[in-house]
CSV table of C-alpha atoms in Angstrom, one decimal:
chain,number,residue,atom,x,y,z
A,1,UNK,CA,-11.7,-22.9,5.2
A,2,UNK,CA,-12.1,-24.8,8.0
A,3,UNK,CA,-14.2,-22.5,9.4
A,4,UNK,CA,-16.6,-22.3,6.9
A,5,UNK,CA,-16.8,-26.1,6.2
A,6,UNK,CA,-17.3,-26.0,10.5
A,7,UNK,CA,-20.5,-24.4,10.1
A,8,UNK,CA,-21.5,-25.8,6.6
A,9,UNK,CA,-21.8,-29.4,8.7
A,10,UNK,CA,-23.5,-27.4,12.0
A,11,UNK,CA,-26.4,-26.0,9.6
A,12,UNK,CA,-26.3,-29.7,7.9
A,13,UNK,CA,-27.0,-31.1,11.1
A,14,UNK,CA,-29.4,-28.7,12.3
A,15,UNK,CA,-31.5,-29.2,9.1
A,16,UNK,CA,-30.8,-33.1,9.3
A,17,UNK,CA,-33.0,-32.5,13.3
A,18,UNK,CA,-35.6,-31.0,12.4
A,19,UNK,CA,-36.5,-32.6,9.6
A,20,UNK,CA,-36.3,-36.2,11.0
A,21,UNK,CA,-37.6,-34.6,14.2
A,22,UNK,CA,-41.6,-36.4,13.7
A,23,UNK,CA,-39.8,-39.9,13.5
A,24,UNK,CA,-38.0,-39.4,16.9
A,25,UNK,CA,-41.2,-38.3,18.7
A,26,UNK,CA,-43.3,-40.4,16.7
A,27,UNK,CA,-41.6,-43.2,18.8
A,28,UNK,CA,-41.1,-41.8,21.8
A,29,UNK,CA,-45.2,-42.0,21.7
A,30,UNK,CA,-45.0,-45.7,22.4
A,31,UNK,CA,-44.6,-45.8,25.9
A,32,UNK,CA,-48.1,-43.5,26.3
A,33,UNK,CA,-49.7,-45.1,24.3
A,34,UNK,CA,-48.8,-48.8,25.5
A,35,UNK,CA,-50.1,-46.8,29.1
A,36,UNK,CA,-53.3,-45.7,27.6
A,37,UNK,CA,-54.1,-49.4,26.7
A,38,UNK,CA,-53.9,-50.6,30.0
A,39,UNK,CA,-56.1,-47.8,31.1
A,40,UNK,CA,-58.8,-48.6,28.9
A,41,UNK,CA,-58.6,-52.7,29.9
A,42,UNK,CA,-59.0,-51.4,33.6
A,43,UNK,CA,-62.4,-49.4,32.6
A,44,UNK,CA,-63.7,-52.1,30.2
A,45,UNK,CA,-63.1,-54.5,33.0
A,46,UNK,CA,-65.3,-52.4,35.7
A,47,UNK,CA,-67.8,-52.3,33.4
A,48,UNK,CA,-67.9,-55.9,33.0
A,49,UNK,CA,-68.5,-56.9,36.8
A,50,UNK,CA,-70.9,-53.6,37.1
A,51,UNK,CA,-73.3,-55.3,34.2
A,52,UNK,CA,-72.7,-58.7,36.1
A,53,UNK,CA,-73.8,-57.0,39.7
A,54,UNK,CA,-76.8,-55.5,38.0
A,55,UNK,CA,-78.2,-58.6,36.7
A,56,UNK,CA,-77.1,-60.5,40.1
A,57,UNK,CA,-79.2,-58.5,41.8
A,58,UNK,CA,-82.6,-58.2,39.1
A,59,UNK,CA,-81.9,-54.8,37.9
A,60,UNK,CA,-81.4,-56.0,34.9
A,61,UNK,CA,-83.5,-58.6,32.7
A,62,UNK,CA,-80.8,-60.9,30.9
A,63,UNK,CA,-81.5,-59.7,27.5
A,64,UNK,CA,-80.2,-55.9,28.3
A,65,UNK,CA,-77.2,-58.0,30.0
A,66,UNK,CA,-76.4,-59.9,27.1
A,67,UNK,CA,-77.1,-56.7,25.0
A,68,UNK,CA,-74.1,-54.6,26.8
A,69,UNK,CA,-71.8,-57.2,26.9
A,70,UNK,CA,-71.7,-57.8,23.0
A,71,UNK,CA,-71.6,-53.7,22.9
A,72,UNK,CA,-68.6,-53.9,25.6
A,73,UNK,CA,-66.5,-56.1,23.8
A,74,UNK,CA,-67.1,-54.8,20.5
A,75,UNK,CA,-65.5,-51.3,22.2
A,76,UNK,CA,-62.9,-52.7,23.8
A,77,UNK,CA,-61.0,-54.2,20.8
A,78,UNK,CA,-62.2,-51.7,18.5
A,79,UNK,CA,-59.8,-49.5,20.2
A,80,UNK,CA,-57.2,-52.4,20.5
A,81,UNK,CA,-57.3,-52.6,17.6
A,82,UNK,CA,-56.5,-49.3,17.0
A,83,UNK,CA,-53.8,-49.2,19.7
A,84,UNK,CA,-52.2,-51.8,17.6
A,85,UNK,CA,-52.2,-50.4,14.5
A,86,UNK,CA,-50.6,-47.2,16.9
A,87,UNK,CA,-47.8,-49.4,18.1
A,88,UNK,CA,-46.9,-51.3,15.2
A,89,UNK,CA,-45.4,-47.6,14.0
A,90,UNK,CA,-41.8,-48.3,13.4
A,91,UNK,CA,-38.8,-45.8,13.0
A,92,UNK,CA,-38.7,-45.9,9.0
A,93,UNK,CA,-34.5,-46.4,9.5
A,94,UNK,CA,-33.6,-46.6,6.1
A,95,UNK,CA,-36.0,-43.6,5.1
A,96,UNK,CA,-34.1,-41.3,8.0
A,97,UNK,CA,-30.5,-43.1,6.7
A,98,UNK,CA,-31.4,-41.9,3.1
A,99,UNK,CA,-32.6,-38.7,4.2
A,100,UNK,CA,-29.3,-38.2,6.3
A,101,UNK,CA,-27.1,-39.0,3.2
A,102,UNK,CA,-29.1,-37.4,0.6
A,103,UNK,CA,-29.4,-33.9,2.1
A,104,UNK,CA,-25.5,-33.0,2.5
A,105,UNK,CA,-24.4,-34.4,-1.0
A,106,UNK,CA,-27.5,-32.7,-2.4
A,107,UNK,CA,-26.6,-29.8,-0.3
A,108,UNK,CA,-22.9,-29.5,-1.6
A,109,UNK,CA,-23.6,-29.9,-4.9
A,110,UNK,CA,-26.1,-26.8,-4.4
A,111,UNK,CA,-23.1,-24.8,-3.7
A,112,UNK,CA,-20.9,-26.2,-5.8
A,113,UNK,CA,-23.4,-24.5,-9.0
A,114,UNK,CA,-25.2,-21.5,-7.2
A,115,UNK,CA,-21.9,-21.0,-4.8
A,116,UNK,CA,-18.3,-19.7,-5.2
A,117,UNK,CA,-16.3,-22.4,-3.7
A,118,UNK,CA,-13.2,-20.6,-5.1
A,119,UNK,CA,-13.9,-18.2,-2.5
A,120,UNK,CA,-12.1,-20.6,0.0
A,121,UNK,CA,-9.1,-21.0,-1.5
A,122,UNK,CA,-6.5,-18.9,0.6
A,123,UNK,CA,-5.2,-17.2,-2.3
A,124,UNK,CA,-8.6,-15.4,-3.1
A,125,UNK,CA,-8.4,-13.4,0.0
A,126,UNK,CA,-5.0,-11.8,-0.7
A,127,UNK,CA,-4.3,-8.1,-1.1
A,128,UNK,CA,-4.7,-8.1,-4.7
A,129,UNK,CA,-7.7,-9.9,-5.5
A,130,UNK,CA,-9.3,-7.8,-2.3
A,131,UNK,CA,-8.3,-4.7,-4.0
A,132,UNK,CA,-9.7,-4.9,-7.3
A,133,UNK,CA,-11.8,-1.5,-8.2
A,134,UNK,CA,-15.7,-2.9,-8.7
A,135,UNK,CA,-15.1,-1.5,-13.0
A,136,UNK,CA,-19.0,-1.7,-13.3
A,137,UNK,CA,-19.7,0.1,-10.6
A,138,UNK,CA,-16.9,2.8,-11.7
A,139,UNK,CA,-18.5,3.0,-15.4
A,140,UNK,CA,-22.0,3.2,-14.2
A,141,UNK,CA,-21.1,6.2,-11.7
A,142,UNK,CA,-18.3,8.2,-14.4
A,143,UNK,CA,-21.5,7.1,-17.3
A,144,UNK,CA,-24.0,8.9,-15.0
A,145,UNK,CA,-21.6,12.0,-14.3
A,146,UNK,CA,-21.3,11.9,-18.0
A,147,UNK,CA,-25.1,12.4,-18.5
A,148,UNK,CA,-25.7,14.8,-15.8
A,149,UNK,CA,-23.5,17.0,-17.1
A,150,UNK,CA,-24.7,17.0,-20.9
A,151,UNK,CA,-27.7,18.5,-19.3
A,152,UNK,CA,-25.6,20.9,-17.4
A,153,UNK,CA,-22.6,22.2,-19.6
A,154,UNK,CA,-21.7,24.4,-17.2
A,155,UNK,CA,-20.8,22.4,-14.3
A,156,UNK,CA,-17.1,23.3,-14.9
A,157,UNK,CA,-16.3,21.5,-11.8
A,158,UNK,CA,-17.8,18.3,-12.9
A,159,UNK,CA,-16.6,18.8,-16.3
A,160,UNK,CA,-13.0,18.9,-14.4
A,161,UNK,CA,-14.0,15.8,-12.2
A,162,UNK,CA,-15.1,13.6,-14.9
A,163,UNK,CA,-11.4,14.0,-16.7
A,164,UNK,CA,-10.2,12.8,-14.0
A,165,UNK,CA,-12.1,9.7,-13.7
A,166,UNK,CA,-12.1,9.4,-17.9
A,167,UNK,CA,-7.5,9.4,-17.0
A,168,UNK,CA,-7.8,6.8,-13.7
A,169,UNK,CA,-10.4,4.9,-16.5
A,170,UNK,CA,-7.1,4.7,-19.3
A,171,UNK,CA,-9.8,6.9,-21.5
A,172,UNK,CA,-7.3,9.9,-22.1
A,173,UNK,CA,-9.3,10.7,-25.3
A,174,UNK,CA,-12.7,11.2,-23.5
A,175,UNK,CA,-10.3,12.8,-21.0
A,176,UNK,CA,-8.5,15.8,-22.5
A,177,UNK,CA,-12.0,16.4,-23.8
A,178,UNK,CA,-13.8,16.6,-20.3
A,179,UNK,CA,-10.2,19.0,-19.6
A,180,UNK,CA,-11.1,21.1,-22.3
A,181,UNK,CA,-15.0,21.7,-20.9
A,182,UNK,CA,-13.9,22.6,-17.6
A,183,UNK,CA,-12.4,25.6,-18.6
A,184,UNK,CA,-11.7,28.3,-16.2
A,185,UNK,CA,-12.5,26.1,-13.9
A,186,UNK,CA,-9.0,24.1,-13.7
A,187,UNK,CA,-6.9,28.0,-13.7
A,188,UNK,CA,-6.3,28.0,-10.4
A,189,UNK,CA,-6.2,24.2,-9.8
A,190,UNK,CA,-2.1,23.8,-9.5
A,191,UNK,CA,-2.9,19.4,-9.4
A,192,UNK,CA,-5.9,19.7,-12.0
A,193,UNK,CA,-3.5,21.1,-15.3
A,194,UNK,CA,-0.3,19.0,-13.7
A,195,UNK,CA,-3.7,16.1,-14.8
A,196,UNK,CA,-4.4,17.8,-17.9
A,197,UNK,CA,-0.9,17.7,-18.7
A,198,UNK,CA,-0.3,14.3,-18.6
A,199,UNK,CA,-3.2,13.6,-20.4
A,200,UNK,CA,-2.7,15.7,-23.3
A,201,UNK,CA,1.3,14.4,-23.6
A,202,UNK,CA,-0.2,10.4,-23.4
A,203,UNK,CA,-3.0,11.4,-26.1
A,204,UNK,CA,0.5,13.5,-28.4
A,205,UNK,CA,2.5,10.3,-28.3
A,206,UNK,CA,3.8,10.9,-24.3
A,207,UNK,CA,5.5,14.2,-26.0
A,208,UNK,CA,5.3,17.5,-23.7
A,209,UNK,CA,5.7,20.2,-26.3
A,210,UNK,CA,3.3,22.3,-27.0
A,211,UNK,CA,0.1,22.3,-24.9
A,212,UNK,CA,1.6,19.4,-22.8
A,213,UNK,CA,4.4,22.3,-21.8
A,214,UNK,CA,2.0,25.1,-21.9
A,215,UNK,CA,-0.3,23.4,-18.9
A,216,UNK,CA,2.5,22.5,-16.5
A,217,UNK,CA,4.1,26.0,-16.6
A,218,UNK,CA,0.5,27.3,-16.0
A,219,UNK,CA,0.3,24.5,-12.9
A,220,UNK,CA,3.3,26.0,-11.1
A,221,UNK,CA,2.4,29.3,-11.9
A,222,UNK,CA,-0.3,28.8,-10.0
A,223,UNK,CA,1.5,26.9,-7.8
A,224,UNK,CA,5.0,26.5,-8.0
A,225,UNK,CA,5.5,23.7,-5.5
A,226,UNK,CA,2.7,21.4,-7.1
A,227,UNK,CA,4.3,18.1,-6.4
A,228,UNK,CA,3.1,16.4,-9.9
A,229,UNK,CA,4.1,19.5,-12.1
A,230,UNK,CA,7.5,19.6,-10.7
A,231,UNK,CA,7.9,15.8,-10.8
A,232,UNK,CA,6.3,16.7,-14.5
A,233,UNK,CA,9.0,19.1,-15.1
A,234,UNK,CA,11.6,17.4,-14.6
A,235,UNK,CA,10.1,14.4,-16.6
A,236,UNK,CA,10.7,16.6,-19.2
A,237,UNK,CA,13.9,18.5,-18.7
A,238,UNK,CA,15.1,15.3,-18.5
A,239,UNK,CA,13.9,14.1,-21.8
A,240,UNK,CA,15.0,17.1,-23.4
A,241,UNK,CA,18.9,16.1,-21.4
A,242,UNK,CA,18.7,19.2,-19.7
A,243,UNK,CA,19.8,17.0,-16.4
A,244,UNK,CA,20.4,20.6,-15.2
A,245,UNK,CA,17.0,21.6,-15.5
A,246,UNK,CA,15.9,18.4,-14.1
A,247,UNK,CA,17.6,18.5,-10.6
A,248,UNK,CA,16.1,22.6,-10.2
A,249,UNK,CA,12.7,21.0,-10.3
A,250,UNK,CA,13.1,17.9,-8.2
A,251,UNK,CA,15.7,20.3,-5.5
A,252,UNK,CA,12.3,22.6,-5.5
A,253,UNK,CA,10.4,19.3,-5.1
A,254,UNK,CA,12.2,17.6,-2.5
A,255,UNK,CA,11.3,20.1,0.5
A,256,UNK,CA,8.1,19.7,0.1
A,257,UNK,CA,8.7,16.1,1.3
A,258,UNK,CA,8.5,14.9,4.8
A,259,UNK,CA,12.3,16.0,6.9
A,260,UNK,CA,13.3,12.5,7.0
A,261,UNK,CA,11.3,10.1,5.0
A,262,UNK,CA,12.1,7.0,2.7
A,263,UNK,CA,10.4,9.3,0.5
A,264,UNK,CA,12.8,12.3,0.7
A,265,UNK,CA,15.8,9.8,0.8
A,266,UNK,CA,14.5,8.4,-2.0
A,267,UNK,CA,14.4,11.9,-3.8
A,268,UNK,CA,17.5,12.6,-2.9
A,269,UNK,CA,19.1,9.6,-4.6
A,270,UNK,CA,17.6,10.3,-7.4
A,271,UNK,CA,19.3,14.2,-7.5
A,272,UNK,CA,22.4,12.1,-6.8
A,273,UNK,CA,22.1,9.8,-10.4
A,274,UNK,CA,21.4,13.3,-12.2
A,275,UNK,CA,24.0,14.9,-10.7
A,276,UNK,CA,26.4,12.1,-11.3
A,277,UNK,CA,25.2,12.5,-14.9
A,278,UNK,CA,25.6,16.0,-14.5
A,279,UNK,CA,29.4,15.8,-13.7
A,280,UNK,CA,28.3,17.6,-10.6
A,281,UNK,CA,30.3,16.4,-7.7
A,282,UNK,CA,28.8,13.5,-6.1
A,283,UNK,CA,29.8,15.6,-2.6
A,284,UNK,CA,27.8,18.4,-3.5
A,285,UNK,CA,25.0,16.9,-4.9
A,286,UNK,CA,21.9,18.5,-2.6
A,287,UNK,CA,21.8,20.9,0.5
A,288,UNK,CA,19.6,20.0,3.2
A,289,UNK,CA,16.7,22.7,3.2
A,290,UNK,CA,17.0,25.6,5.7
A,291,UNK,CA,14.6,25.4,8.5
A,292,UNK,CA,13.3,28.7,8.0
A,293,UNK,CA,12.0,26.9,4.1
A,294,UNK,CA,10.6,24.1,5.6
A,295,UNK,CA,7.9,24.8,7.2
A,296,UNK,CA,7.0,27.4,4.6
A,297,UNK,CA,6.8,24.7,1.9
A,298,UNK,CA,5.3,22.0,4.1
A,299,UNK,CA,2.1,24.3,4.4
A,300,UNK,CA,1.5,24.1,0.7
A,301,UNK,CA,0.6,20.3,1.3
A,302,UNK,CA,-2.8,20.2,2.0
A,303,UNK,CA,-3.1,18.2,5.4
A,304,UNK,CA,-6.2,16.2,3.7
A,305,UNK,CA,-4.1,14.1,1.8
A,306,UNK,CA,-1.9,10.8,1.9
A,307,UNK,CA,2.0,11.0,0.5
A,308,UNK,CA,5.1,9.2,0.4
A,309,UNK,CA,7.5,7.4,-2.3
A,310,UNK,CA,7.2,4.7,-4.6
A,311,UNK,CA,9.7,1.9,-5.5
A,312,UNK,CA,9.9,-0.8,-7.8
A,313,UNK,CA,11.5,-4.5,-6.4
A,314,UNK,CA,15.1,-4.5,-7.7
A,315,UNK,CA,13.9,-8.2,-9.4
A,316,UNK,CA,11.7,-6.7,-11.1
A,317,UNK,CA,13.8,-3.5,-12.8
A,318,UNK,CA,13.9,-6.0,-16.3
A,319,UNK,CA,10.0,-6.0,-16.5
A,320,UNK,CA,9.2,-2.1,-16.3
A,321,UNK,CA,8.6,-1.0,-20.3
A,322,UNK,CA,8.2,2.3,-21.7
A,323,UNK,CA,4.5,3.2,-21.7
A,324,UNK,CA,3.7,1.7,-18.5
A,325,UNK,CA,1.8,4.0,-16.4
A,326,UNK,CA,1.8,3.9,-12.4
A,327,UNK,CA,-1.2,4.1,-10.7
A,328,UNK,CA,-1.7,4.9,-6.3
A,329,UNK,CA,-4.7,4.1,-6.0
A,330,UNK,CA,-6.7,4.7,-3.0
A,331,UNK,CA,-10.0,3.4,-0.7
A,332,UNK,CA,-12.2,3.3,2.2
A,333,UNK,CA,-11.4,0.7,4.0
A,334,UNK,CA,-14.4,-2.0,3.2
A,335,UNK,CA,-15.2,-0.6,-0.8
A,336,UNK,CA,-14.0,-1.4,-3.8
A,337,UNK,CA,-14.6,1.6,-5.5
A,338,UNK,CA,-11.8,4.4,-5.4
A,339,UNK,CA,-12.3,7.6,-3.4
A,340,UNK,CA,-8.5,8.9,-5.0
A,341,UNK,CA,-6.4,8.2,-7.8
A,342,UNK,CA,-2.8,9.2,-9.5
A,343,UNK,CA,-2.2,8.2,-12.7
A,344,UNK,CA,1.7,9.3,-13.8
A,345,UNK,CA,3.7,7.4,-16.2
A,346,UNK,CA,6.1,5.0,-14.4
A,347,UNK,CA,9.5,6.2,-15.7
A,348,UNK,CA,11.7,7.4,-12.8
A,349,UNK,CA,11.1,4.9,-9.9
A,350,UNK,CA,11.3,5.8,-6.6
A,351,UNK,CA,8.9,8.3,-7.4
A,352,UNK,CA,7.3,10.5,-4.7
A,353,UNK,CA,3.4,11.0,-4.6
A,354,UNK,CA,0.6,12.6,-2.9
A,355,UNK,CA,-2.8,12.2,-3.1
A,356,UNK,CA,-5.8,15.0,-2.7
A,357,UNK,CA,-9.1,16.0,-3.1
A,358,UNK,CA,-7.8,17.1,-6.5
A,359,UNK,CA,-7.4,13.3,-7.4
A,360,UNK,CA,-11.4,12.3,-5.8
A,361,UNK,CA,-13.5,9.8,-7.7
A,362,UNK,CA,-16.6,12.2,-7.3
A,363,UNK,CA,-17.2,15.1,-5.3
A,364,UNK,CA,-19.2,13.5,-3.4
A,365,UNK,CA,-16.9,11.5,-1.7
A,366,UNK,CA,-14.3,13.4,-1.9
A,367,UNK,CA,-10.4,12.5,0.0
A,368,UNK,CA,-11.0,14.4,2.0
A,369,UNK,CA,-13.9,13.2,3.7
A,370,UNK,CA,-12.5,9.7,4.9
A,371,UNK,CA,-11.0,8.9,8.1
A,372,UNK,CA,-8.1,5.9,7.1
A,373,UNK,CA,-7.6,4.9,3.3
A,374,UNK,CA,-6.6,1.5,2.0
A,375,UNK,CA,-3.5,2.5,-0.1
A,376,UNK,CA,-0.9,0.3,-3.0
A,377,UNK,CA,0.3,0.8,-6.2
A,378,UNK,CA,0.1,-1.0,-9.7
A,379,UNK,CA,2.1,-0.9,-12.5
A,380,UNK,CA,-0.3,-1.1,-15.5
A,381,UNK,CA,0.8,-2.6,-18.8
A,382,UNK,CA,-2.4,-1.7,-20.4
A,383,UNK,CA,-2.9,2.0,-18.9
A,384,UNK,CA,-6.2,0.3,-17.7
A,385,UNK,CA,-8.3,0.9,-14.2
A,386,UNK,CA,-9.0,-3.0,-13.9
A,387,UNK,CA,-6.2,-5.0,-12.7
A,388,UNK,CA,-4.6,-7.6,-15.5
A,389,UNK,CA,-2.5,-10.0,-14.7
A,390,UNK,CA,1.3,-9.2,-15.5
A,391,UNK,CA,0.8,-6.1,-13.5
A,392,UNK,CA,3.2,-4.8,-10.7
A,393,UNK,CA,1.8,-4.2,-7.9
A,394,UNK,CA,2.6,-3.3,-4.1
A,395,UNK,CA,0.9,-4.6,-0.5
A,396,UNK,CA,-2.4,-2.9,0.4
A,397,UNK,CA,-1.2,-0.4,3.4
A,398,UNK,CA,-3.9,1.1,5.5
A,399,UNK,CA,-3.1,4.3,6.8
A,400,UNK,CA,-4.3,7.6,8.3
A,401,UNK,CA,-5.6,10.2,6.0
A,402,UNK,CA,-3.1,13.2,6.8
A,403,UNK,CA,-0.1,10.5,6.4
A,404,UNK,CA,3.2,11.2,5.2
A,405,UNK,CA,6.3,9.2,4.4
A,406,UNK,CA,4.3,6.7,2.8
A,407,UNK,CA,6.3,3.5,1.1
A,408,UNK,CA,4.7,1.7,-0.9
A,409,UNK,CA,6.9,-1.1,-3.0
A,410,UNK,CA,5.6,-2.6,-5.6
A,411,UNK,CA,7.5,-6.3,-5.2
A,412,UNK,CA,5.3,-8.3,-6.9
A,413,UNK,CA,3.6,-9.6,-10.0
A,414,UNK,CA,-0.3,-10.5,-10.7
A,415,UNK,CA,-0.6,-14.0,-11.1
C-alpha cells in the first residue's frame, strides 16, 4: 500500500506542475518585459535628440518638428501602457492554491468511486484470494465447447473433455451425460473411466453399486495401476466393510508413489489403520515393494503429471463432513483459469493424488504443455468450482510438471 500511495503522490505532483506551469512562466516573463521597456525608452530618447538636431540645422520645419515630436510621444505612451499592463499581471496565488488542493482531492474521490480501494488491503493478495478461479471465463469456455459438440456430436474426445469440465464445475448430471456420449473414447482411458465412475456415484447419492462399480472395474482392467481407480476401489471396499479388500487395492496403489516420499508414508499410515481394524498384527502392516517391482510401477505414472498427498490439519477434522468434495487445482502461474482439476470425495484424508492430461480442462492447453504450475487443494462444502467462504484450503505451491511427493496441507478456512 505504501508503494501505491508514493506512486500516486508523484503522479499528482507531476500533474500539478504541468497545470500550474503557465503561471510560473508568466511570472518569469516580468524580467524580460522590464528590460524591453528600458530599451524602448532609450530608442525614443535617441529619436527625440535627432529631431532636435534636424530642427537646429534647419533641415526640418517647425510644423514638421512639432508633428513628429507629438507622434513619438504618443508611441512612447502607448508602449508604456502595454508594458505596465504586463507588469501588473501577478501570480494568482489563490487560484494556484485552490487547484493544488482540489486536484488531489478530486483524484482520490474518483479512485474511490471507479477504482478498487479494497485491492490495497494486504488480505487482497492472500494466496486463497489470488487462487479463486474465474468462473465467468470457465463457464464461457465450457459453453463454447458444448456448442461445438452440438454441431459435431461425433467428437468423442470433446465429449470426454466436456464431461471433465462439468465435473469440475460440480454439474454432475451434465457431466455424466457428456461421459455417456464420449462412449468408446473412454474405453481405453483408465483415468477418464475412473472420473466417470466418480460422477456416476455422486449422481447415485454416493452409491457405487451398479454403473460406478462397473466403470471402476473397467478402469482397472485397462490399467491396473490407475491411482484414482485404485483409490475408489479401496473406498468402495471400505464402505462395504471389506477392510481386507480395501487393503489389497491400497497396497497396489502404494508402489505407484515415489519411494520414501511423504505421500508414500501417509498411505502406509492409512493402511496401518485399516489393518488394525481388520485385526492383523501391526508389525506386518505393509512390506516395502521389491526393487524389481518399483521401476515397473513408476513407469505407469506419466512424466507430464504432478502427484503427491493431500493432508488435513488435525484442528480442522471436526469441520469435515460427509459429502464434502476435495479438489486439487493446478494453474499456469499468472493465470486464473485452471489447467487441470481433480475432484474426488474428501473422505479418507490424507489422500494421494495425481494430476495429468486426463484431468486437463482444455484439449488445446493440457497439463503437459506447461513447464510449471501453481497447485492447491480445497475442500468444498457445496461441491462447486467457485471458492466459497468456509471452504478448507491449503497454501498455493509452485511446482515443476513432473514433480512427485508434493504435500498439500489443508490447514486454514477461507474467510
